[in-house]
Amino acid sequence: MYLYRSGRRRKTPLITLTTALALISPGNAFKLPWPFPAKRFTGNSLIDAGTMGLSGDNRVVAFGDFNGDQSLDVLSLASDQQTLSVYHWSHEAFSFQNSGSFKHPRRVYNVVPGDFTHSGKLDLLVMSQSVTANQLELTLYPALVGGGFDVNHSMFLPPSTLAQPIPIDIDGDMKIDLLGIDPSASQGPLKIWQNVWNASQVDSALFKIIDAPFHGSQCSLANPHSNAVVDLDGDCLADIFLVCNDEKGGQSYQIWVNNKDDGFNLSQAGLLPPGTQAISFADINRDGTIDMVFPTCAHVSSSTGVGTDCYINIAFNEQLQLCASSTDSGVKKGVRVCRPPEDLCTSDPNFRFNLTDSPDNPAFMRFPLSSLFPLSPSLLVLDTSLKPSLPVPIKLGDANLDGYPDFLIITVSGKRERVPSLVFSVPCEDGIAGCVSNERQKRGWKVATHGADTLEAIKDARGVSFLDMDEDGTLDIMVQRTGDAGQGHVLFIQNNFYYDAFFLKAIVLNGACNNGWCYSLNSSERYHPFGVSYSGASYKYTVLDTTGHRSAAQVGQLPQTSYHSLQTPYSFFGLGRTNNYIENLFVGTTIHSKEHFINMEGVIPNSKVVILPSAKEGEAWKRELFLRPGEWIPWVTVTVIVGTIVLAIIVFVLHLNEKREDELERRRVSHHINFDAL
């Protein structure tokens, strides 16, 4: 290739593409520097990431951001069921690192991380064995500002019955209260451990037991139960779902609707199907409402925890849908018939769950587990490796970011091999499990087999959970193991599938330190109250897909904390494929003010939103958006730089040409003879 200039032919050799490729070829001794780090995980599959620093016989019992660095940490329990250890996530080491351990004096049944002292740090509420039969001993270990917990000044709280209490904000002050049963109560079974902590008072009590503000016939809580704090009537205000013991020996449920200062009203009650196991909550069909998912098994072995003849059940929440048009007001003849996109937090007092198994009931569906796993038709529903046994619920999370929750379950073969499986929600077609002939259900479920060899190789699973390791925007998997295979008790699996879709993470904080800097009482050390989420926040959003179709979805924040539920403090939801911002993101809290929610417009996908609500009427909420650069950011940077250089060269060449033309024009003008002047 040659350059030509001023009519003279001058040879100027240029580096051709072939020469450039030769310079960077593997066999060439000269190697160009590579500015990007090598990928830690390669391959489009689920990849074995190892124990990630959790060695020994530890069992993960809770998640939380204990050091406020916006990374997910874990709390583990040793095999003695007394030693608790906190592992902080290290981005540089890409593993969990032990930050300290302590031993509780009695056998631990459950641990709930939460900011009970409203200090901006996560405390630990430990539920353990009591010296009194049929009681739970409640102990709080306050967080220390410099890290760790004050094990020398723990707080002994009023006990509860064996039915584990759940955290709830009962009075709208965003302080964590508890709902449970007081073993010494003489009136009414349900009580509230009301948070009355005052840090400025010496020897201040943490809880005061009061009657639950429930208006209706109360039930006796089951043990174990699947009680939840989640919005069920669609007003972005958390309601209460209770699992009760039925008089006939079965189980029933109650739904109590939150009326803020007027307490809770019993909205719905009914019987649960025979053989019902742990209940999970998620927006299964992406219609902007929270549904119920649970297995039922005809027989469950008390020694192995394995259920046989099992079904997967889904109860859809019947309430107001999203309006088809953005211009639709949602009101016809004075009656609200749908929710417009800009008004999603509208209560529907007529919402309901219909658990009747009938072809005439499109709001309830069930399909046999054998339709998904013909060779492993049994389901692990109880983890008997701990005493007392723990329920093993169906774990829900959007692993492929398409906006529809997927399943994590543990199946059991005839050889008693306990294999964890990932089950994707997929559009209905022939041969897909769960597809029925009704207009409501357009999706079914399919077991992930491609790239799932790591899951299939595990034969001793006793628990599974979704989590986002390293906060990279993908839901990874944690498998708890019995250790019988000699490969450790915890295994992390990196979700390395590539999905052409977006995600969003969100967390509502508890308003500690007036949403500003927190200061310790005895020093000038300050810190942000990151990580102190609470049960009861709610998210609703609308998004447009690539075809322009608008859909709504709802996600709850930390709705369940009992019996090692292992739910993350943040909410994670896939957005599917979209070429736009999130139109409306409604964030609801449990604040007892006129407006307990806000509407955020134009939220950027692939980001994390931190909401700091204010309990003061009329005071603006603080919002923070954190963007995590994806793996493609360096390539975009290189493309921009190269494109800028190319454009600069083009502009420079054009400038030189223009300058040369101007010079020629000036010379022509200077040689022009004005004959009229002669």
mmCIF file with all atom_site columns, N, CA and C in Angstrom, residues 177-236:
data_model
loop_
_atom_site.group_PDB
_atom_site.id
_atom_site.type_symbol
_atom_site.label_atom_id
_atom_site.label_alt_id
_atom_site.label_comp_id
_atom_site.label_asym_id
_atom_site.label_entity_id
_atom_site.label_seq_id
_atom_site.pdbx_PDB_ins_code
_atom_site.Cartn_x
_atom_site.Cartn_y
_atom_site.Cartn_z
_atom_site.occupancy
_atom_site.B_iso_or_equiv
_atom_site.pdbx_formal_charge
_atom_site.auth_seq_id
_atom_site.auth_comp_id
_atom_site.auth_asym_id
_atom_site.auth_atom_id
_atom_site.pdbx_PDB_model_num
ATOM 1   N N  . ASP A 1 177 ? -39.503 -4.962  65.447 1.00 0.00 ? 177 ASP A N  1
ATOM 2   C CA . ASP A 1 177 ? -40.271 -5.627  66.492 1.00 0.00 ? 177 ASP A CA 1
ATOM 3   C C  . ASP A 1 177 ? -40.327 -7.123  66.167 1.00 0.00 ? 177 ASP A C  1
ATOM 4   N N  . LEU A 1 178 ? -40.948 -7.884  67.030 1.00 0.00 ? 178 LEU A N  1
ATOM 5   C CA . LEU A 1 178 ? -41.113 -9.312  66.801 1.00 0.00 ? 178 LEU A CA 1
ATOM 6   C C  . LEU A 1 178 ? -42.574 -9.691  66.986 1.00 0.00 ? 178 LEU A C  1
ATOM 7   N N  . LEU A 1 179 ? -43.017 -10.650 66.178 1.00 0.00 ? 179 LEU A N  1
ATOM 8   C CA . LEU A 1 179 ? -44.359 -11.207 66.299 1.00 0.00 ? 179 LEU A CA 1
ATOM 9   C C  . LEU A 1 179 ? -44.239 -12.689 66.613 1.00 0.00 ? 179 LEU A C  1
ATOM 10  N N  . GLY A 1 180 ? -44.838 -13.106 67.712 1.00 0.00 ? 180 GLY A N  1
ATOM 11  C CA . GLY A 1 180 ? -44.772 -14.505 68.099 1.00 0.00 ? 180 GLY A CA 1
ATOM 12  C C  . GLY A 1 180 ? -45.748 -14.811 69.210 1.00 0.00 ? 180 GLY A C  1
ATOM 13  N N  . ILE A 1 181 ? -45.467 -15.857 69.962 1.00 0.00 ? 181 ILE A N  1
ATOM 14  C CA . ILE A 1 181 ? -46.336 -16.290 71.054 1.00 0.00 ? 181 ILE A CA 1
ATOM 15  C C  . ILE A 1 181 ? -45.546 -16.249 72.358 1.00 0.00 ? 181 ILE A C  1
ATOM 16  N N  . ASP A 1 182 ? -46.083 -15.531 73.317 1.00 0.00 ? 182 ASP A N  1
ATOM 17  C CA . ASP A 1 182 ? -45.475 -15.445 74.639 1.00 0.00 ? 182 ASP A CA 1
ATOM 18  C C  . ASP A 1 182 ? -45.931 -16.650 75.466 1.00 0.00 ? 182 ASP A C  1
ATOM 19  N N  . PRO A 1 183 ? -45.012 -17.485 75.923 1.00 0.00 ? 183 PRO A N  1
ATOM 20  C CA . PRO A 1 183 ? -45.435 -18.688 76.668 1.00 0.00 ? 183 PRO A CA 1
ATOM 21  C C  . PRO A 1 183 ? -46.158 -18.366 77.973 1.00 0.00 ? 183 PRO A C  1
ATOM 22  N N  . SER A 1 184 ? -45.965 -17.159 78.511 1.00 0.00 ? 184 SER A N  1
ATOM 23  C CA . SER A 1 184 ? -46.617 -16.800 79.766 1.00 0.00 ? 184 SER A CA 1
ATOM 24  C C  . SER A 1 184 ? -47.867 -15.952 79.561 1.00 0.00 ? 184 SER A C  1
ATOM 25  N N  . ALA A 1 185 ? -48.273 -15.751 78.311 1.00 0.00 ? 185 ALA A N  1
ATOM 26  C CA . ALA A 1 185 ? -49.431 -14.891 78.044 1.00 0.00 ? 185 ALA A CA 1
ATOM 27  C C  . ALA A 1 185 ? -50.702 -15.571 78.515 1.00 0.00 ? 185 ALA A C  1
ATOM 28  N N  . SER A 1 186 ? -51.569 -14.760 79.055 1.00 0.00 ? 186 SER A N  1
ATOM 29  C CA . SER A 1 186 ? -52.846 -15.291 79.534 1.00 0.00 ? 186 SER A CA 1
ATOM 30  C C  . SER A 1 186 ? -54.012 -14.881 78.651 1.00 0.00 ? 186 SER A C  1
ATOM 31  N N  . GLN A 1 187 ? -53.813 -13.859 77.793 1.00 0.00 ? 187 GLN A N  1
ATOM 32  C CA . GLN A 1 187 ? -54.887 -13.385 76.918 1.00 0.00 ? 187 GLN A CA 1
ATOM 33  C C  . GLN A 1 187 ? -54.362 -13.310 75.487 1.00 0.00 ? 187 GLN A C  1
ATOM 34  N N  . GLY A 1 188 ? -54.967 -14.080 74.594 1.00 0.00 ? 188 GLY A N  1
ATOM 35  C CA . GLY A 1 188 ? -54.616 -14.005 73.183 1.00 0.00 ? 188 GLY A CA 1
ATOM 36  C C  . GLY A 1 188 ? -53.301 -14.680 72.887 1.00 0.00 ? 188 GLY A C  1
ATOM 37  N N  . PRO A 1 189 ? -53.236 -15.480 71.834 1.00 0.00 ? 189 PRO A N  1
ATOM 38  C CA . PRO A 1 189 ? -52.001 -16.223 71.549 1.00 0.00 ? 189 PRO A CA 1
ATOM 39  C C  . PRO A 1 189 ? -50.897 -15.364 70.937 1.00 0.00 ? 189 PRO A C  1
ATOM 40  N N  . LEU A 1 190 ? -51.230 -14.359 70.136 1.00 0.00 ? 190 LEU A N  1
ATOM 41  C CA . LEU A 1 190 ? -50.211 -13.594 69.417 1.00 0.00 ? 190 LEU A CA 1
ATOM 42  C C  . LEU A 1 190 ? -49.806 -12.362 70.222 1.00 0.00 ? 190 LEU A C  1
ATOM 43  N N  . LYS A 1 191 ? -48.487 -12.156 70.343 1.00 0.00 ? 191 LYS A N  1
ATOM 44  C CA . LYS A 1 191 ? -47.943 -11.022 71.065 1.00 0.00 ? 191 LYS A CA 1
ATOM 45  C C  . LYS A 1 191 ? -46.900 -10.308 70.215 1.00 0.00 ? 191 LYS A C  1
ATOM 46  N N  . ILE A 1 192 ? -46.645 -9.063  70.598 1.00 0.00 ? 192 ILE A N  1
ATOM 47  C CA . ILE A 1 192 ? -45.636 -8.252  69.933 1.00 0.00 ? 192 ILE A CA 1
ATOM 48  C C  . ILE A 1 192 ? -44.528 -7.935  70.919 1.00 0.00 ? 192 ILE A C  1
ATOM 49  N N  . TRP A 1 193 ? -43.284 -8.244  70.519 1.00 0.00 ? 193 TRP A N  1
ATOM 50  C CA . TRP A 1 193 ? -42.118 -7.764  71.240 1.00 0.00 ? 193 TRP A CA 1
ATOM 51  C C  . TRP A 1 193 ? -41.809 -6.381  70.669 1.00 0.00 ? 193 TRP A C  1
ATOM 52  N N  . GLN A 1 194 ? -42.383 -5.346  71.260 1.00 0.00 ? 194 GLN A N  1
ATOM 53  C CA . GLN A 1 194 ? -42.244 -3.987  70.724 1.00 0.00 ? 194 GLN A CA 1
ATOM 54  C C  . GLN A 1 194 ? -40.873 -3.419  71.073 1.00 0.00 ? 194 GLN A C  1
ATOM 55  N N  . ASN A 1 195 ? -40.210 -2.883  70.059 1.00 0.00 ? 195 ASN A N  1
ATOM 56  C CA . ASN A 1 195 ? -38.869 -2.329  70.228 1.00 0.00 ? 195 ASN A CA 1
ATOM 57  C C  . ASN A 1 195 ? -38.962 -0.961  70.908 1.00 0.00 ? 195 ASN A C  1
ATOM 58  N N  . VAL A 1 196 ? -38.464 -0.866  72.134 1.00 0.00 ? 196 VAL A N  1
ATOM 59  C CA . VAL A 1 196 ? -38.488 0.385   72.897 1.00 0.00 ? 196 VAL A CA 1
ATOM 60  C C  . VAL A 1 196 ? -37.071 0.823   73.262 1.00 0.00 ? 196 VAL A C  1
ATOM 61  N N  . TRP A 1 197 ? -36.091 0.397   72.485 1.00 0.00 ? 197 TRP A N  1
ATOM 62  C CA . TRP A 1 197 ? -34.700 0.685   72.814 1.00 0.00 ? 197 TRP A CA 1
ATOM 63  C C  . TRP A 1 197 ? -34.412 2.176   72.772 1.00 0.00 ? 197 TRP A C  1
ATOM 64  N N  . ASN A 1 198 ? -33.683 2.650   73.765 1.00 0.00 ? 198 ASN A N  1
ATOM 65  C CA . ASN A 1 198 ? -33.239 4.040   73.841 1.00 0.00 ? 198 ASN A CA 1
ATOM 66  C C  . ASN A 1 198 ? -31.768 4.024   74.206 1.00 0.00 ? 198 ASN A C  1
ATOM 67  N N  . ALA A 1 199 ? -30.917 4.328   73.213 1.00 0.00 ? 199 ALA A N  1
ATOM 68  C CA . ALA A 1 199 ? -29.471 4.220   73.412 1.00 0.00 ? 199 ALA A CA 1
ATOM 69  C C  . ALA A 1 199 ? -28.955 5.212   74.442 1.00 0.00 ? 199 ALA A C  1
ATOM 70  N N  . SER A 1 200 ? -29.669 6.301   74.663 1.00 0.00 ? 200 SER A N  1
ATOM 71  C CA . SER A 1 200 ? -29.197 7.323   75.601 1.00 0.00 ? 200 SER A CA 1
ATOM 72  C C  . SER A 1 200 ? -29.491 6.969   77.050 1.00 0.00 ? 200 SER A C  1
ATOM 73  N N  . GLN A 1 201 ? -30.300 5.933   77.292 1.00 0.00 ? 201 GLN A N  1
ATOM 74  C CA . GLN A 1 201 ? -30.638 5.532   78.647 1.00 0.00 ? 201 GLN A CA 1
ATOM 75  C C  . GLN A 1 201 ? -29.820 4.310   79.059 1.00 0.00 ? 201 GLN A C  1
ATOM 76  N N  . VAL A 1 202 ? -29.313 4.357   80.249 1.00 0.00 ? 202 VAL A N  1
ATOM 77  C CA . VAL A 1 202 ? -28.545 3.235   80.784 1.00 0.00 ? 202 VAL A CA 1
ATOM 78  C C  . VAL A 1 202 ? -29.509 2.110   81.159 1.00 0.00 ? 202 VAL A C  1
ATOM 79  N N  . ASP A 1 203 ? -29.145 0.891   80.818 1.00 0.00 ? 203 ASP A N  1
ATOM 80  C CA . ASP A 1 203 ? -29.958 -0.292  81.127 1.00 0.00 ? 203 ASP A CA 1
ATOM 81  C C  . ASP A 1 203 ? -31.356 -0.194  80.511 1.00 0.00 ? 203 ASP A C  1
ATOM 82  N N  . SER A 1 204 ? -31.424 0.376   79.328 1.00 0.00 ? 204 SER A N  1
ATOM 83  C CA . SER A 1 204 ? -32.711 0.454   78.634 1.00 0.00 ? 204 SER A CA 1
ATOM 84  C C  . SER A 1 204 ? -33.126 -0.929  78.161 1.00 0.00 ? 204 SER A C  1
ATOM 85  N N  . ALA A 1 205 ? -34.410 -1.225  78.285 1.00 0.00 ? 205 ALA A N  1
ATOM 86  C CA . ALA A 1 205 ? -34.923 -2.500  77.782 1.00 0.00 ? 205 ALA A CA 1
ATOM 87  C C  . ALA A 1 205 ? -35.016 -2.443  76.265 1.00 0.00 ? 205 ALA A C  1
ATOM 88  N N  . LEU A 1 206 ? -34.855 -3.588  75.637 1.00 0.00 ? 206 LEU A N  1
ATOM 89  C CA . LEU A 1 206 ? -34.958 -3.634  74.182 1.00 0.00 ? 206 LEU A CA 1
ATOM 90  C C  . LEU A 1 206 ? -36.398 -3.852  73.737 1.00 0.00 ? 206 LEU A C  1
ATOM 91  N N  . PHE A 1 207 ? -37.107 -4.767  74.373 1.00 0.00 ? 207 PHE A N  1
ATOM 92  C CA . PHE A 1 207 ? -38.469 -5.098  73.974 1.00 0.00 ? 207 PHE A CA 1
ATOM 93  C C  . PHE A 1 207 ? -39.436 -4.948  75.151 1.00 0.00 ? 207 PHE A C  1
ATOM 94  N N  . LYS A 1 208 ? -40.647 -4.605  74.801 1.00 0.00 ? 208 LYS A N  1
ATOM 95  C CA . LYS A 1 208 ? -41.773 -4.621  75.729 1.00 0.00 ? 208 LYS A CA 1
ATOM 96  C C  . LYS A 1 208 ? -42.882 -5.429  75.076 1.00 0.00 ? 208 LYS A C  1
ATOM 97  N N  . ILE A 1 209 ? -43.363 -6.442  75.761 1.00 0.00 ? 209 ILE A N  1
ATOM 98  C CA . ILE A 1 209 ? -44.382 -7.315  75.183 1.00 0.00 ? 209 ILE A CA 1
ATOM 99  C C  . ILE A 1 209 ? -45.757 -6.665  75.312 1.00 0.00 ? 209 ILE A C  1
ATOM 100 N N  . ILE A 1 210 ? -46.436 -6.538  74.168 1.00 0.00 ? 210 ILE A N  1
ATOM 101 C CA . ILE A 1 210 ? -47.775 -5.966  74.125 1.00 0.00 ? 210 ILE A CA 1
ATOM 102 C C  . ILE A 1 210 ? -48.674 -6.895  73.324 1.00 0.00 ? 210 ILE A C  1
ATOM 103 N N  . ASP A 1 211 ? -49.970 -6.656  73.394 1.00 0.00 ? 211 ASP A N  1
ATOM 104 C CA . ASP A 1 211 ? -50.913 -7.432  72.593 1.00 0.00 ? 211 ASP A CA 1
ATOM 105 C C  . ASP A 1 211 ? -50.760 -7.074  71.121 1.00 0.00 ? 211 ASP A C  1
ATOM 106 N N  . ALA A 1 212 ? -50.879 -8.065  70.265 1.00 0.00 ? 212 ALA A N  1
ATOM 107 C CA . ALA A 1 212 ? -50.805 -7.821  68.823 1.00 0.00 ? 212 ALA A CA 1
ATOM 108 C C  . ALA A 1 212 ? -52.049 -7.063  68.370 1.00 0.00 ? 212 ALA A C  1
ATOM 109 N N  . PRO A 1 213 ? -51.894 -5.986  67.610 1.00 0.00 ? 213 PRO A N  1
ATOM 110 C CA . PRO A 1 213 ? -53.053 -5.198  67.143 1.00 0.00 ? 213 PRO A CA 1
ATOM 111 C C  . PRO A 1 213 ? -53.768 -5.893  65.992 1.00 0.00 ? 213 PRO A C  1
ATOM 112 N N  . PHE A 1 214 ? -54.239 -7.097  66.225 1.00 0.00 ? 214 PHE A N  1
ATOM 113 C CA . PHE A 1 214 ? -54.907 -7.895  65.206 1.00 0.00 ? 214 PHE A CA 1
ATOM 114 C C  . PHE A 1 214 ? -56.400 -7.916  65.502 1.00 0.00 ? 214 PHE A C  1
ATOM 115 N N  . HIS A 1 215 ? -57.184 -7.506  64.514 1.00 0.00 ? 215 HIS A N  1
ATOM 116 C CA . HIS A 1 215 ? -58.631 -7.444  64.662 1.00 0.00 ? 215 HIS A CA 1
ATOM 117 C C  . HIS A 1 215 ? -59.254 -8.620  63.926 1.00 0.00 ? 215 HIS A C  1
ATOM 118 N N  . GLY A 1 216 ? -59.493 -9.697  64.663 1.00 0.00 ? 216 GLY A N  1
ATOM 119 C CA . GLY A 1 216 ? -60.043 -10.897 64.074 1.00 0.00 ? 216 GLY A CA 1
ATOM 120 C C  . GLY A 1 216 ? -59.681 -12.096 64.927 1.00 0.00 ? 216 GLY A C  1
ATOM 121 N N  . SER A 1 217 ? -60.147 -13.239 64.503 1.00 0.00 ? 217 SER A N  1
ATOM 122 C CA . SER A 1 217 ? -59.899 -14.469 65.249 1.00 0.00 ? 217 SER A CA 1
ATOM 123 C C  . SER A 1 217 ? -58.476 -14.938 64.985 1.00 0.00 ? 217 SER A C  1
ATOM 124 N N  . GLN A 1 218 ? -57.656 -14.973 66.023 1.00 0.00 ? 218 GLN A N  1
ATOM 125 C CA . GLN A 1 218 ? -56.263 -15.359 65.882 1.00 0.00 ? 218 GLN A CA 1
ATOM 126 C C  . GLN A 1 218 ? -56.113 -16.878 65.942 1.00 0.00 ? 218 GLN A C  1
ATOM 127 N N  . CYS A 1 219 ? -55.010 -17.339 65.362 1.00 0.00 ? 219 CYS A N  1
ATOM 128 C CA . CYS A 1 219 ? -54.766 -18.772 65.307 1.00 0.00 ? 219 CYS A CA 1
ATOM 129 C C  . CYS A 1 219 ? -53.560 -19.126 66.151 1.00 0.00 ? 219 CYS A C  1
ATOM 130 N N  . SER A 1 220 ? -53.308 -20.401 66.278 1.00 0.00 ? 220 SER A N  1
ATOM 131 C CA . SER A 1 220 ? -52.131 -20.904 66.976 1.00 0.00 ? 220 SER A CA 1
ATOM 132 C C  . SER A 1 220 ? -51.057 -21.226 65.939 1.00 0.00 ? 220 SER A C  1
ATOM 133 N N  . LEU A 1 221 ? -49.881 -20.600 66.059 1.00 0.00 ? 221 LEU A N  1
ATOM 134 C CA . LEU A 1 221 ? -48.840 -20.747 65.049 1.00 0.00 ? 221 LEU A CA 1
ATOM 135 C C  . LEU A 1 221 ? -48.320 -22.173 64.985 1.00 0.00 ? 221 LEU A C  1
ATOM 136 N N  . ALA A 1 222 ? -48.049 -22.611 63.770 1.00 0.00 ? 222 ALA A N  1
ATOM 137 C CA . ALA A 1 222 ? -47.467 -23.932 63.561 1.00 0.00 ? 222 ALA A CA 1
ATOM 138 C C  . ALA A 1 222 ? -45.973 -23.890 63.845 1.00 0.00 ? 222 ALA A C  1
ATOM 139 N N  . ASN A 1 223 ? -45.414 -25.039 64.114 1.00 0.00 ? 223 ASN A N  1
ATOM 140 C CA . ASN A 1 223 ? -43.972 -25.168 64.308 1.00 0.00 ? 223 ASN A CA 1
ATOM 141 C C  . ASN A 1 223 ? -43.495 -26.459 63.641 1.00 0.00 ? 223 ASN A C  1
ATOM 142 N N  . PRO A 1 224 ? -42.729 -26.370 62.550 1.00 0.00 ? 224 PRO A N  1
ATOM 143 C CA . PRO A 1 224 ? -42.244 -25.143 61.917 1.00 0.00 ? 224 PRO A CA 1
ATOM 144 C C  . PRO A 1 224 ? -43.333 -24.458 61.090 1.00 0.00 ? 224 PRO A C  1
ATOM 145 N N  . HIS A 1 225 ? -43.060 -23.219 60.693 1.00 0.00 ? 225 HIS A N  1
ATOM 146 C CA . HIS A 1 225 ? -44.038 -22.464 59.923 1.00 0.00 ? 225 HIS A CA 1
ATOM 147 C C  . HIS A 1 225 ? -43.344 -21.745 58.765 1.00 0.00 ? 225 HIS A C  1
ATOM 148 N N  . SER A 1 226 ? -44.149 -21.110 57.928 1.00 0.00 ? 226 SER A N  1
ATOM 149 C CA . SER A 1 226 ? -43.641 -20.325 56.797 1.00 0.00 ? 226 SER A CA 1
ATOM 150 C C  . SER A 1 226 ? -44.160 -18.895 56.876 1.00 0.00 ? 226 SER A C  1
ATOM 151 N N  . ASN A 1 227 ? -44.237 -18.356 58.086 1.00 0.00 ? 227 ASN A N  1
ATOM 152 C CA . ASN A 1 227 ? -44.752 -17.003 58.272 1.00 0.00 ? 227 ASN A CA 1
ATOM 153 C C  . ASN A 1 227 ? -43.911 -16.003 57.487 1.00 0.00 ? 227 ASN A C  1
ATOM 154 N N  . ALA A 1 228 ? -44.578 -14.988 56.947 1.00 0.00 ? 228 ALA A N  1
ATOM 155 C CA . ALA A 1 228 ? -43.894 -14.033 56.078 1.00 0.00 ? 228 ALA A CA 1
ATOM 156 C C  . ALA A 1 228 ? -44.459 -12.636 56.282 1.00 0.00 ? 228 ALA A C  1
ATOM 157 N N  . VAL A 1 229 ? -43.606 -11.651 56.024 1.00 0.00 ? 229 VAL A N  1
ATOM 158 C CA . VAL A 1 229 ? -43.988 -10.238 56.027 1.00 0.00 ? 229 VAL A CA 1
ATOM 159 C C  . VAL A 1 229 ? -43.822 -9.752  54.600 1.00 0.00 ? 229 VAL A C  1
ATOM 160 N N  . VAL A 1 230 ? -44.934 -9.661  53.869 1.00 0.00 ? 230 VAL A N  1
ATOM 161 C CA . VAL A 1 230 ? -44.877 -9.377  52.438 1.00 0.00 ? 230 VAL A CA 1
ATOM 162 C C  . VAL A 1 230 ? -46.185 -8.742  51.998 1.00 0.00 ? 230 VAL A C  1
ATOM 163 N N  . ASP A 1 231 ? -46.112 -7.872  51.011 1.00 0.00 ? 231 ASP A N  1
ATOM 164 C CA . ASP A 1 231 ? -47.302 -7.190  50.499 1.00 0.00 ? 231 ASP A CA 1
ATOM 165 C C  . ASP A 1 231 ? -48.126 -8.157  49.653 1.00 0.00 ? 231 ASP A C  1
ATOM 166 N N  . LEU A 1 232 ? -49.362 -8.398  50.076 1.00 0.00 ? 232 LEU A N  1
ATOM 167 C CA . LEU A 1 232 ? -50.231 -9.337  49.366 1.00 0.00 ? 232 LEU A CA 1
ATOM 168 C C  . LEU A 1 232 ? -51.460 -8.674  48.751 1.00 0.00 ? 232 LEU A C  1
ATOM 169 N N  . ASP A 1 233 ? -51.812 -7.453  49.179 1.00 0.00 ? 233 ASP A N  1
ATOM 170 C CA . ASP A 1 233 ? -52.974 -6.778  48.598 1.00 0.00 ? 233 ASP A CA 1
ATOM 171 C C  . ASP A 1 233 ? -52.584 -5.698  47.605 1.00 0.00 ? 233 ASP A C  1
ATOM 172 N N  . GLY A 1 234 ? -51.283 -5.538  47.350 1.00 0.00 ? 234 GLY A N  1
ATOM 173 C CA . GLY A 1 234 ? -50.839 -4.680  46.260 1.00 0.00 ? 234 GLY A CA 1
ATOM 174 C C  . GLY A 1 234 ? -50.669 -3.224  46.571 1.00 0.00 ? 234 GLY A C  1
ATOM 175 N N  . ASP A 1 235 ? -50.684 -2.802  47.848 1.00 0.00 ? 235 ASP A N  1
ATOM 176 C CA . ASP A 1 235 ? -50.548 -1.382  48.169 1.00 0.00 ? 235 ASP A CA 1
ATOM 177 C C  . ASP A 1 235 ? -49.128 -1.007  48.570 1.00 0.00 ? 235 ASP A C  1
ATOM 178 N N  . CYS A 1 236 ? -48.161 -1.894  48.345 1.00 0.00 ? 236 CYS A N  1
ATOM 179 C CA . CYS A 1 236 ? -46.749 -1.668  48.670 1.00 0.00 ? 236 CYS A CA 1
ATOM 180 C C  . CYS A 1 236 ? -46.529 -1.503  50.170 1.00 0.00 ? 236 CYS A C  1
#
